[in-house]
mmCIF file of C-alpha atoms in Angstrom:
data_model
loop_
_atom_site.group_PDB
_atom_site.id
_atom_site.type_symbol
_atom_site.label_atom_id
_atom_site.label_comp_id
_atom_site.label_asym_id
_atom_site.label_seq_id
_atom_site.Cartn_x
_atom_site.Cartn_y
_atom_site.Cartn_z
ATOM 1 C CA MET A 16 -216.582 -121.021 122.691
ATOM 2 C CA GLU A 17 -219.883 -120.379 122.449
ATOM 3 C CA LYS A 18 -221.400 -119.770 118.751
ATOM 4 C CA LYS A 19 -222.130 -116.281 117.800
ATOM 5 C CA ALA A 20 -225.955 -116.893 116.415
ATOM 6 C CA LEU A 21 -226.462 -115.586 113.317
ATOM 7 C CA SER A 22 -229.208 -112.491 113.170
ATOM 8 C CA TRP A 23 -232.742 -112.381 110.813
ATOM 9 C CA THR A 24 -230.406 -109.637 109.138
ATOM 10 C CA GLU A 25 -226.703 -111.079 108.586
ATOM 11 C CA LEU A 26 -229.405 -114.478 106.909
ATOM 12 C CA ARG A 27 -231.594 -111.488 104.286
ATOM 13 C CA VAL A 28 -227.623 -110.006 103.740
ATOM 14 C CA GLY A 29 -226.433 -113.423 102.672
ATOM 15 C CA LEU A 30 -229.402 -113.945 100.646
ATOM 16 C CA VAL A 31 -228.987 -111.094 98.753
ATOM 17 C CA VAL A 32 -225.796 -111.625 98.410
ATOM 18 C CA ILE A 33 -226.496 -115.174 96.119
ATOM 19 C CA ALA A 34 -229.719 -114.508 94.442
ATOM 20 C CA SER A 35 -226.812 -111.030 92.389
ATOM 21 C CA LEU A 36 -224.076 -114.479 92.174
ATOM 22 C CA VAL A 37 -226.005 -116.603 90.705
ATOM 23 C CA ILE A 38 -227.530 -113.276 88.534
ATOM 24 C CA LEU A 39 -224.829 -112.606 87.012
ATOM 25 C CA ALA A 40 -223.869 -115.198 86.117
ATOM 26 C CA VAL A 41 -227.111 -116.111 84.378
ATOM 27 C CA THR A 42 -226.632 -113.119 83.330
ATOM 28 C CA ILE A 43 -222.523 -113.989 81.643
ATOM 29 C CA LEU A 44 -224.016 -116.850 80.173
ATOM 30 C CA TYR A 45 -226.629 -115.008 78.370
ATOM 31 C CA ILE A 46 -224.279 -112.642 76.880
ATOM 32 C CA GLY A 47 -221.770 -115.969 76.190
ATOM 33 C CA SER A 48 -225.230 -117.871 73.906
ATOM 34 C CA THR A 49 -226.443 -117.577 70.931
ATOM 35 C CA GLY A 50 -229.292 -115.013 71.977
ATOM 36 C CA GLY A 51 -231.899 -116.869 73.537
ATOM 37 C CA THR A 52 -231.580 -118.766 76.929
ATOM 38 C CA PRO A 53 -228.112 -119.850 77.956
ATOM 39 C CA TRP A 54 -230.048 -123.584 77.904
ATOM 40 C CA ALA A 55 -230.935 -123.440 73.947
ATOM 41 C CA ALA A 56 -229.725 -126.688 72.498
ATOM 42 C CA THR A 57 -227.479 -125.411 69.703
ATOM 43 C CA TYR A 58 -225.501 -126.982 66.231
ATOM 44 C CA HIS A 59 -222.042 -126.329 64.573
ATOM 45 C CA VAL A 60 -221.689 -125.848 61.077
ATOM 46 C CA LYS A 61 -217.781 -124.292 59.811
ATOM 47 C CA ALA A 62 -217.274 -121.951 56.255
ATOM 48 C CA LEU A 63 -214.512 -121.459 54.257
ATOM 49 C CA MET A 64 -213.531 -118.063 53.713
ATOM 50 C CA SER A 65 -210.163 -116.709 51.443
ATOM 51 C CA ASP A 66 -210.088 -113.748 54.120
ATOM 52 C CA VAL A 67 -211.401 -113.470 56.869
ATOM 53 C CA ASN A 68 -210.291 -110.186 57.958
ATOM 54 C CA GLY A 69 -209.353 -110.036 61.924
ATOM 55 C CA LEU A 70 -212.272 -111.617 61.564
ATOM 56 C CA LYS A 71 -212.063 -113.641 66.416
ATOM 57 C CA GLU A 72 -213.304 -115.940 68.199
ATOM 58 C CA GLY A 73 -216.387 -114.801 70.346
ATOM 59 C CA ALA A 74 -217.670 -112.556 66.669
ATOM 60 C CA PRO A 75 -221.254 -112.611 66.920
ATOM 61 C CA VAL A 76 -223.415 -115.064 63.381
ATOM 62 C CA ARG A 77 -226.214 -113.555 62.505
ATOM 63 C CA LEU A 78 -228.803 -114.847 60.375
ATOM 64 C CA GLY A 79 -231.118 -111.976 58.156
ATOM 65 C CA GLY A 80 -229.246 -109.003 60.574
ATOM 66 C CA VAL A 81 -231.129 -111.580 63.486
ATOM 67 C CA GLU A 82 -227.853 -112.607 66.096
ATOM 68 C CA VAL A 83 -228.749 -116.853 66.052
ATOM 69 C CA GLY A 84 -225.255 -118.437 67.167
ATOM 70 C CA THR A 85 -220.997 -116.755 68.068
ATOM 71 C CA VAL A 86 -217.820 -117.997 66.058
ATOM 72 C CA THR A 87 -215.713 -120.088 68.427
ATOM 73 C CA GLY A 88 -213.468 -121.131 66.291
ATOM 74 C CA VAL A 89 -210.810 -119.903 63.758
ATOM 75 C CA ASP A 90 -208.154 -122.127 61.797
ATOM 76 C CA PHE A 91 -206.876 -122.600 59.233
ATOM 77 C CA ALA A 92 -207.889 -125.487 57.061
ATOM 78 C CA LYS A 93 -206.649 -128.983 57.107
ATOM 79 C CA ASP A 94 -206.228 -129.717 53.264
ATOM 80 C CA ALA A 95 -203.335 -127.498 52.053
ATOM 81 C CA SER A 96 -206.051 -125.555 50.047
ATOM 82 C CA GLY A 97 -205.010 -122.719 52.089
ATOM 83 C CA MET A 98 -208.476 -121.260 53.390
ATOM 84 C CA VAL A 99 -209.440 -120.136 56.365
ATOM 85 C CA GLU A 100 -211.869 -122.444 58.840
ATOM 86 C CA VAL A 101 -214.700 -120.942 60.591
ATOM 87 C CA GLU A 102 -216.385 -122.533 63.039
ATOM 88 C CA MET A 103 -219.611 -121.845 64.040
ATOM 89 C CA ARG A 104 -222.243 -122.440 66.985
ATOM 90 C CA LEU A 105 -226.100 -121.996 66.422
ATOM 91 C CA ASP A 106 -228.908 -122.221 67.657
ATOM 92 C CA ARG A 107 -230.932 -124.907 66.302
ATOM 93 C CA ARG A 108 -234.017 -123.343 65.974
ATOM 94 C CA VAL A 109 -232.974 -121.584 62.862
ATOM 95 C CA LYS A 110 -231.516 -124.915 61.097
ATOM 96 C CA PRO A 111 -234.269 -124.691 58.622
ATOM 97 C CA ARG A 112 -232.957 -121.675 57.261
ATOM 98 C CA ILE A 113 -229.834 -122.299 57.079
ATOM 99 C CA THR A 114 -229.261 -124.138 53.922
ATOM 100 C CA THR A 115 -227.063 -124.937 51.158
ATOM 101 C CA GLN A 116 -228.384 -122.198 49.266
ATOM 102 C CA SER A 117 -227.169 -119.805 51.690
ATOM 103 C CA ARG A 118 -224.044 -117.384 51.863
ATOM 104 C CA VAL A 119 -221.627 -116.738 54.477
ATOM 105 C CA THR A 120 -220.342 -113.900 53.847
ATOM 106 C CA LEU A 121 -218.256 -111.090 57.079
ATOM 107 C CA GLY A 122 -220.180 -108.049 57.919
ATOM 108 C CA ALA A 123 -219.218 -105.599 60.541
ATOM 109 C CA VAL A 124 -220.720 -104.460 64.316
ATOM 110 C CA GLY A 125 -221.605 -100.711 64.926
ATOM 111 C CA LEU A 126 -218.870 -98.131 63.493
ATOM 112 C CA LEU A 127 -215.978 -99.237 65.026
ATOM 113 C CA GLY A 128 -215.477 -102.161 62.377
ATOM 114 C CA GLU A 129 -215.402 -105.104 64.745
ATOM 115 C CA LYS A 130 -216.121 -108.009 62.978
ATOM 116 C CA ALA A 131 -219.463 -110.342 62.569
ATOM 117 C CA VAL A 132 -221.039 -113.922 60.466
ATOM 118 C CA ASP A 133 -223.700 -113.409 58.080
ATOM 119 C CA ILE A 134 -225.184 -115.667 56.473
ATOM 120 C CA THR A 135 -227.755 -115.197 53.826
ATOM 121 C CA SER A 136 -230.995 -117.321 54.930
ATOM 122 C CA SER A 137 -232.701 -119.072 52.593
ATOM 123 C CA SER A 138 -235.711 -121.878 51.896
ATOM 124 C CA LYS A 139 -234.420 -123.701 48.903
ATOM 125 C CA GLY A 140 -231.694 -126.141 49.640
ATOM 126 C CA VAL A 141 -231.354 -128.528 51.849
ATOM 127 C CA PRO A 142 -230.082 -127.754 55.594
ATOM 128 C CA ILE A 143 -226.586 -128.863 56.624
ATOM 129 C CA GLU A 144 -226.333 -130.703 59.284
ATOM 130 C CA ASP A 145 -224.545 -130.454 62.691
ATOM 131 C CA GLY A 146 -220.694 -130.058 61.438
ATOM 132 C CA GLY A 147 -222.375 -129.842 58.339
ATOM 133 C CA LEU A 148 -219.693 -127.086 56.406
ATOM 134 C CA LEU A 149 -221.302 -123.539 54.523
ATOM 135 C CA ALA A 150 -220.133 -122.205 51.404
ATOM 136 C CA GLY A 151 -218.730 -118.943 51.745
ATOM 137 C CA VAL A 152 -217.940 -115.531 49.150
ATOM 138 C CA ALA A 153 -215.175 -115.566 47.773
ATOM 139 C CA GLU A 154 -214.054 -112.210 48.685
ATOM 140 C CA ASP A 155 -214.033 -110.031 51.914
ATOM 141 C CA PRO A 156 -216.790 -107.105 50.636
ATOM 142 C CA PHE A 157 -215.125 -104.675 52.980
ATOM 143 C CA LYS A 158 -211.630 -105.425 51.752
ATOM 144 C CA GLY A 159 -212.379 -103.576 48.334
ATOM 145 C CA LEU A 160 -214.880 -101.758 50.025
ATOM 146 C CA LEU A 161 -211.475 -99.852 51.789
ATOM 147 C CA SER A 162 -209.186 -100.498 48.295
ATOM 148 C CA ASP A 163 -211.476 -98.665 46.839
ATOM 149 C CA ALA A 164 -212.026 -96.136 49.753
ATOM 150 C CA SER A 165 -207.601 -95.927 49.019
ATOM 151 C CA ASP A 166 -207.526 -95.313 45.126
ATOM 152 C CA SER A 167 -210.114 -92.908 45.951
ATOM 153 C CA THR A 168 -208.381 -90.481 48.197
ATOM 154 C CA THR A 169 -204.784 -91.350 46.372
ATOM 155 C CA HIS A 170 -207.035 -89.628 42.997
ATOM 156 C CA LEU A 171 -207.865 -87.140 45.471
ATOM 157 C CA LYS A 172 -205.027 -86.593 46.747
ATOM 158 C CA LYS A 173 -203.497 -86.488 42.555
ATOM 159 C CA ILE A 174 -206.372 -83.404 41.667
ATOM 160 C CA LEU A 175 -205.242 -81.726 44.946
ATOM 161 C CA SER A 176 -201.697 -81.024 44.114
ATOM 162 C CA ARG A 177 -202.583 -80.599 40.636
ATOM 163 C CA MET A 178 -204.665 -77.883 42.150
ATOM 164 C CA ASP A 179 -202.084 -76.045 44.203
ATOM 165 C CA ALA A 180 -199.930 -76.278 41.272
ATOM 166 C CA GLY A 181 -202.371 -74.088 39.681
ATOM 167 C CA GLU A 182 -203.469 -76.287 36.902
ATOM 168 C CA GLY A 183 -206.950 -76.640 35.609
ATOM 169 C CA THR A 184 -209.401 -73.560 35.844
ATOM 170 C CA ILE A 185 -209.881 -74.240 39.391
ATOM 171 C CA GLY A 186 -205.458 -74.294 39.699
ATOM 172 C CA LYS A 187 -205.673 -70.904 37.829
ATOM 173 C CA ALA A 188 -209.076 -69.568 39.674
ATOM 174 C CA LEU A 189 -206.122 -69.746 42.783
ATOM 175 C CA ARG A 190 -203.303 -69.235 41.384
ATOM 176 C CA ASP A 191 -204.009 -66.954 38.693
ATOM 177 C CA GLU A 192 -204.310 -63.036 39.691
ATOM 178 C CA GLU A 193 -205.127 -62.111 36.607
ATOM 179 C CA LEU A 194 -208.171 -64.556 36.180
ATOM 180 C CA TYR A 195 -208.733 -63.544 39.546
ATOM 181 C CA ALA A 196 -209.301 -59.918 39.245
ATOM 182 C CA ARG A 197 -211.284 -61.204 36.214
ATOM 183 C CA MET A 198 -213.061 -63.286 39.118
ATOM 184 C CA VAL A 199 -213.427 -60.225 41.684
ATOM 185 C CA ASP A 200 -215.256 -58.307 38.367
ATOM 186 C CA VAL A 201 -218.052 -60.646 37.687
ATOM 187 C CA SER A 202 -218.963 -60.683 41.178
ATOM 188 C CA VAL A 203 -219.085 -56.402 41.644
ATOM 189 C CA ARG A 204 -221.294 -57.176 38.296
ATOM 190 C CA LEU A 205 -223.557 -59.461 39.704
ATOM 191 C CA GLN A 206 -223.483 -57.860 42.290
ATOM 192 C CA GLY A 207 -224.580 -54.109 41.111
ATOM 193 C CA VAL A 208 -226.923 -56.367 39.116
ATOM 194 C CA MET A 209 -228.734 -57.126 42.876
ATOM 195 C CA ASN A 210 -228.855 -53.921 43.080
ATOM 196 C CA LYS A 211 -230.253 -53.055 40.795
ATOM 197 C CA LEU A 212 -233.399 -55.866 40.985
ATOM 198 C CA GLU A 213 -233.461 -54.783 44.379
ATOM 199 C CA SER A 214 -233.701 -51.288 43.461
ATOM 200 C CA PRO A 215 -237.122 -50.026 42.673
ATOM 201 C CA SER A 216 -236.797 -47.397 40.699
ATOM 202 C CA GLY A 217 -235.923 -49.712 38.084
ATOM 203 C CA PRO A 218 -237.442 -52.706 35.398
ATOM 204 C CA LEU A 219 -236.365 -55.073 36.964
ATOM 205 C CA GLY A 220 -236.750 -53.466 40.185
ATOM 206 C CA ARG A 221 -240.096 -52.978 39.589
ATOM 207 C CA LEU A 222 -240.543 -56.568 38.581
ATOM 208 C CA VAL A 223 -239.758 -57.655 41.229
ATOM 209 C CA ASN A 224 -240.779 -55.135 44.395
ATOM 210 C CA ASP A 225 -243.578 -53.287 42.596
ATOM 211 C CA GLN A 226 -246.557 -55.023 43.822
ATOM 212 C CA GLU A 227 -249.573 -53.383 41.431
ATOM 213 C CA MET A 228 -247.235 -54.867 38.929
ATOM 214 C CA ALA A 229 -247.178 -59.045 40.902
ATOM 215 C CA ARG A 230 -250.865 -57.742 40.863
ATOM 216 C CA GLN A 231 -251.022 -57.241 37.301
ATOM 217 C CA LEU A 232 -249.012 -59.805 36.497
ATOM 218 C CA ALA A 233 -250.538 -62.711 38.241
ATOM 219 C CA SER A 234 -253.967 -60.730 36.923
ATOM 220 C CA ALA A 235 -252.259 -62.277 33.924
ATOM 221 C CA VAL A 236 -251.490 -65.480 34.428
ATOM 222 C CA ARG A 237 -254.811 -66.477 36.161
ATOM 223 C CA GLY A 238 -256.754 -64.653 32.336
ATOM 224 C CA ILE A 239 -254.509 -67.098 30.117
ATOM 225 C CA ASP A 240 -255.294 -69.788 32.916
ATOM 226 C CA SER A 241 -259.104 -68.495 32.541
ATOM 227 C CA ILE A 242 -258.476 -68.934 28.903
ATOM 228 C CA VAL A 243 -256.663 -72.660 29.210
ATOM 229 C CA ALA A 244 -259.285 -73.850 31.304
ATOM 230 C CA ARG A 245 -262.095 -72.487 28.741
ATOM 231 C CA VAL A 246 -259.470 -74.748 26.294
ATOM 232 C CA ASP A 247 -259.716 -77.513 27.580
ATOM 233 C CA GLN A 248 -263.807 -77.861 28.209
ATOM 234 C CA GLY A 249 -263.899 -76.950 24.487
ATOM 235 C CA LYS A 250 -265.793 -73.339 25.247
ATOM 236 C CA GLY A 251 -265.034 -70.953 22.230
ATOM 237 C CA SER A 252 -263.675 -72.230 18.767
ATOM 238 C CA LEU A 253 -260.024 -73.193 20.414
ATOM 239 C CA GLY A 254 -262.122 -75.151 22.285
ATOM 240 C CA ILE A 255 -263.679 -76.886 20.283
ATOM 241 C CA LEU A 256 -260.961 -77.002 17.508
ATOM 242 C CA SER A 257 -259.165 -78.674 19.761
ATOM 243 C CA LYS A 258 -262.157 -80.563 20.866
ATOM 244 C CA ASP A 259 -264.403 -81.070 17.982
ATOM 245 C CA GLU A 260 -263.123 -83.844 15.459
ATOM 246 C CA GLU A 261 -264.958 -84.036 13.041
ATOM 247 C CA LEU A 262 -263.592 -79.748 12.473
ATOM 248 C CA ALA A 263 -259.748 -81.223 12.764
ATOM 249 C CA THR A 264 -261.291 -84.314 10.805
ATOM 250 C CA GLY A 265 -261.974 -81.278 8.044
ATOM 251 C CA LEU A 266 -258.457 -79.527 8.308
ATOM 252 C CA LYS A 267 -256.762 -82.484 7.943
ATOM 253 C CA SER A 268 -258.292 -82.943 5.326
ATOM 254 C CA LEU A 269 -258.295 -79.043 4.152
ATOM 255 C CA THR A 270 -254.262 -79.063 4.794
ATOM 256 C CA SER A 271 -253.848 -82.207 2.428
ATOM 257 C CA SER A 272 -255.786 -80.644 0.265
ATOM 258 C CA LEU A 273 -252.910 -77.895 -0.009
ATOM 259 C CA ASN A 274 -250.568 -79.507 0.784
ATOM 260 C CA ASP A 275 -251.670 -80.922 -3.049
ATOM 261 C CA ILE A 276 -252.125 -77.397 -4.244
ATOM 262 C CA ALA A 277 -249.117 -76.832 -3.739
ATOM 263 C CA GLY A 278 -247.768 -80.327 -5.251
ATOM 264 C CA GLN A 279 -249.177 -79.352 -8.448
ATOM 265 C CA LEU A 280 -247.726 -75.422 -7.907
ATOM 266 C CA GLN A 281 -244.400 -77.328 -8.313
ATOM 267 C CA ARG A 282 -245.606 -79.077 -10.714
ATOM 268 C CA GLY A 283 -245.906 -76.795 -13.057
ATOM 269 C CA GLU A 284 -249.805 -78.058 -12.899
ATOM 270 C CA GLY A 285 -252.798 -75.618 -13.767
ATOM 271 C CA SER A 286 -252.709 -72.058 -14.554
ATOM 272 C CA ALA A 287 -250.484 -70.986 -11.734
ATOM 273 C CA GLY A 288 -248.710 -73.400 -11.224
ATOM 274 C CA LYS A 289 -247.242 -72.334 -15.250
ATOM 275 C CA LEU A 290 -247.131 -68.711 -14.423
ATOM 276 C CA LEU A 291 -244.521 -70.160 -11.548
ATOM 277 C CA ASN A 292 -242.997 -72.272 -13.789
ATOM 278 C CA ASP A 293 -243.070 -71.657 -17.156
ATOM 279 C CA ASP A 294 -240.513 -68.821 -18.764
ATOM 280 C CA ALA A 295 -242.872 -68.314 -21.802
ATOM 281 C CA LEU A 296 -245.309 -67.389 -20.480
ATOM 282 C CA HIS A 297 -243.924 -65.394 -17.455
ATOM 283 C CA ARG A 298 -241.584 -62.990 -20.829
ATOM 284 C CA ARG A 299 -245.097 -63.199 -22.028
ATOM 285 C CA LEU A 300 -246.000 -60.938 -19.604
ATOM 286 C CA ASP A 301 -243.493 -59.540 -18.497
ATOM 287 C CA SER A 302 -243.646 -58.034 -21.804
ATOM 288 C CA LEU A 303 -247.930 -57.049 -21.380
ATOM 289 C CA ALA A 304 -246.606 -55.610 -17.901
ATOM 290 C CA THR A 305 -243.908 -53.390 -19.244
ATOM 291 C CA ARG A 306 -246.524 -52.800 -22.954
ATOM 292 C CA LEU A 307 -249.066 -51.306 -19.771
ATOM 293 C CA ASP A 308 -246.051 -49.357 -18.319
ATOM 294 C CA ALA A 309 -245.883 -46.745 -22.132
ATOM 295 C CA LEU A 310 -250.015 -46.692 -22.287
ATOM 296 C CA VAL A 311 -249.563 -45.425 -18.743
ATOM 297 C CA ALA A 312 -246.463 -42.961 -19.388
ATOM 298 C CA LYS A 313 -248.631 -41.750 -22.844
ATOM 299 C CA VAL A 314 -251.839 -41.413 -20.718
ATOM 300 C CA GLU A 315 -249.381 -39.431 -18.104
ATOM 301 C CA LYS A 316 -247.848 -36.931 -20.913
ATOM 302 C CA GLY A 317 -251.311 -35.892 -22.388
ATOM 303 C CA GLU A 318 -250.884 -37.963 -25.000
ATOM 304 C CA GLY A 319 -253.059 -39.853 -27.159
ATOM 305 C CA THR A 320 -257.139 -39.467 -26.372
ATOM 306 C CA ALA A 321 -257.332 -41.549 -22.697
ATOM 307 C CA GLY A 322 -253.926 -38.521 -22.191
ATOM 308 C CA ARG A 323 -256.170 -35.194 -23.736
ATOM 309 C CA ILE A 324 -258.868 -36.691 -21.316
ATOM 310 C CA VAL A 325 -256.965 -36.664 -18.722
ATOM 311 C CA HIS A 326 -254.683 -33.432 -19.088
ATOM 312 C CA ASP A 327 -257.072 -31.808 -21.418
ATOM 313 C CA PRO A 328 -259.865 -29.156 -19.460
ATOM 314 C CA ALA A 329 -261.059 -28.046 -22.051
ATOM 315 C CA LEU A 330 -261.935 -31.482 -23.854
ATOM 316 C CA TYR A 331 -263.354 -32.677 -20.033
ATOM 317 C CA GLU A 332 -265.539 -29.763 -19.119
ATOM 318 C CA ASN A 333 -266.755 -30.384 -23.919
ATOM 319 C CA LEU A 334 -267.488 -33.996 -22.729
ATOM 320 C CA ASN A 335 -269.084 -33.794 -19.524
ATOM 321 C CA ALA A 336 -271.509 -30.665 -21.512
ATOM 322 C CA ALA A 337 -271.824 -33.275 -23.926
ATOM 323 C CA VAL A 338 -272.676 -36.069 -21.415
ATOM 324 C CA LYS A 339 -275.553 -34.241 -19.979
ATOM 325 C CA ASP A 340 -277.725 -33.072 -23.313
ATOM 326 C CA LEU A 341 -277.254 -36.629 -23.394
ATOM 327 C CA ARG A 342 -278.738 -36.819 -20.296
ATOM 328 C CA ALA A 343 -280.904 -34.287 -20.683
ATOM 329 C CA LEU A 344 -282.206 -35.013 -24.091
ATOM 330 C CA ILE A 345 -282.760 -38.738 -22.232
ATOM 331 C CA GLY A 346 -285.400 -37.243 -19.559
ATOM 332 C CA ASP A 347 -287.223 -35.359 -21.830
ATOM 333 C CA VAL A 348 -288.386 -38.770 -24.876
ATOM 334 C CA ARG A 349 -289.117 -40.427 -21.357
ATOM 335 C CA ARG A 350 -291.214 -37.239 -19.924
ATOM 336 C CA ASP A 351 -293.038 -36.307 -23.545
ATOM 337 C CA PRO A 352 -291.639 -39.488 -26.767
ATOM 338 C CA ARG A 353 -294.410 -38.556 -28.914
ATOM 339 C CA LYS A 354 -292.448 -34.723 -29.110
ATOM 340 C CA TYR A 355 -289.723 -37.211 -30.710
ATOM 341 C CA LEU A 356 -291.529 -40.474 -31.870
ATOM 342 C CA ARG A 357 -293.475 -39.556 -34.714
ATOM 343 C CA VAL A 358 -295.561 -42.940 -36.088
ATOM 344 C CA LYS A 359 -297.003 -42.582 -39.196
ATOM 345 C CA LEU A 360 -299.424 -45.502 -40.001
ATOM 346 C CA SER A 361 -300.627 -46.137 -44.428
ATOM 347 C CA VAL A 362 -303.143 -49.600 -45.630
ATOM 348 C CA PHE A 363 -302.912 -49.400 -49.298
#
């Protein structure tokens, strides 16, 4: 029987198949390795945990979020402590980062909740040797999180049941027809207010829709900004008042003096203080005011000389004529004093 020779095409196909198988094997080894090359140096560590919450062999081990190994075994500890022993294979390159100060916790991969082991990196402490024991947390944080979520769900169910029974404000709003009618009425009124705001006829509508009024308001705001800027720059009376330390000190001194004066008035010191606090002086002033009122009343009634002067026209005319004659006499005296003043000198 003659042997059939391999053609170049068949040889190439065989080589391609062999190369593909080698690549596939290397890929499988890489995926199952500690994140480095399949032939990277590794070492083993252990951790004791009270609850692994479904952690399985082959789960990734992460150091600072970087995958550095895999879980090689999950089993109960050999002693009677009831703890779970987790054995891990780690890349030897991270050995200086995993020390006696590092801690082991449970993490999750993705949203499906697949478990992973997280190790905290620490430069303090002594590096864990091959086969050494890492400290694990006392409780799984995810389990506590699920417990809190369950409690929150139970509480939410109670709130929804109370709302469905018509208890509380929201429950009454859902069940009470009168409250519902009030809410509808309030919404209708709010709608009316919104309509007025949108209408340009009312004052609020003009404030919202009138461009001229908006420009006036903007101009007023700019004016206020200008005034504030001038005050901030120390211009004008207010600016000087806000910037001049000497003036501020003077105002403080004036305020202090006014406070002292107010204290003196309250204590009854000085004339003004006595006027405010001395009852005898108050009674005297009240008596004087009463007498002045009586005197004014007599004058208004035409009693006495002053009253006659005010009310008697003849007396007023006589006094006016007398004043005019007196002025004329004084004028003549000033013009010709010799006519009225004669001086006679005699020598003995």
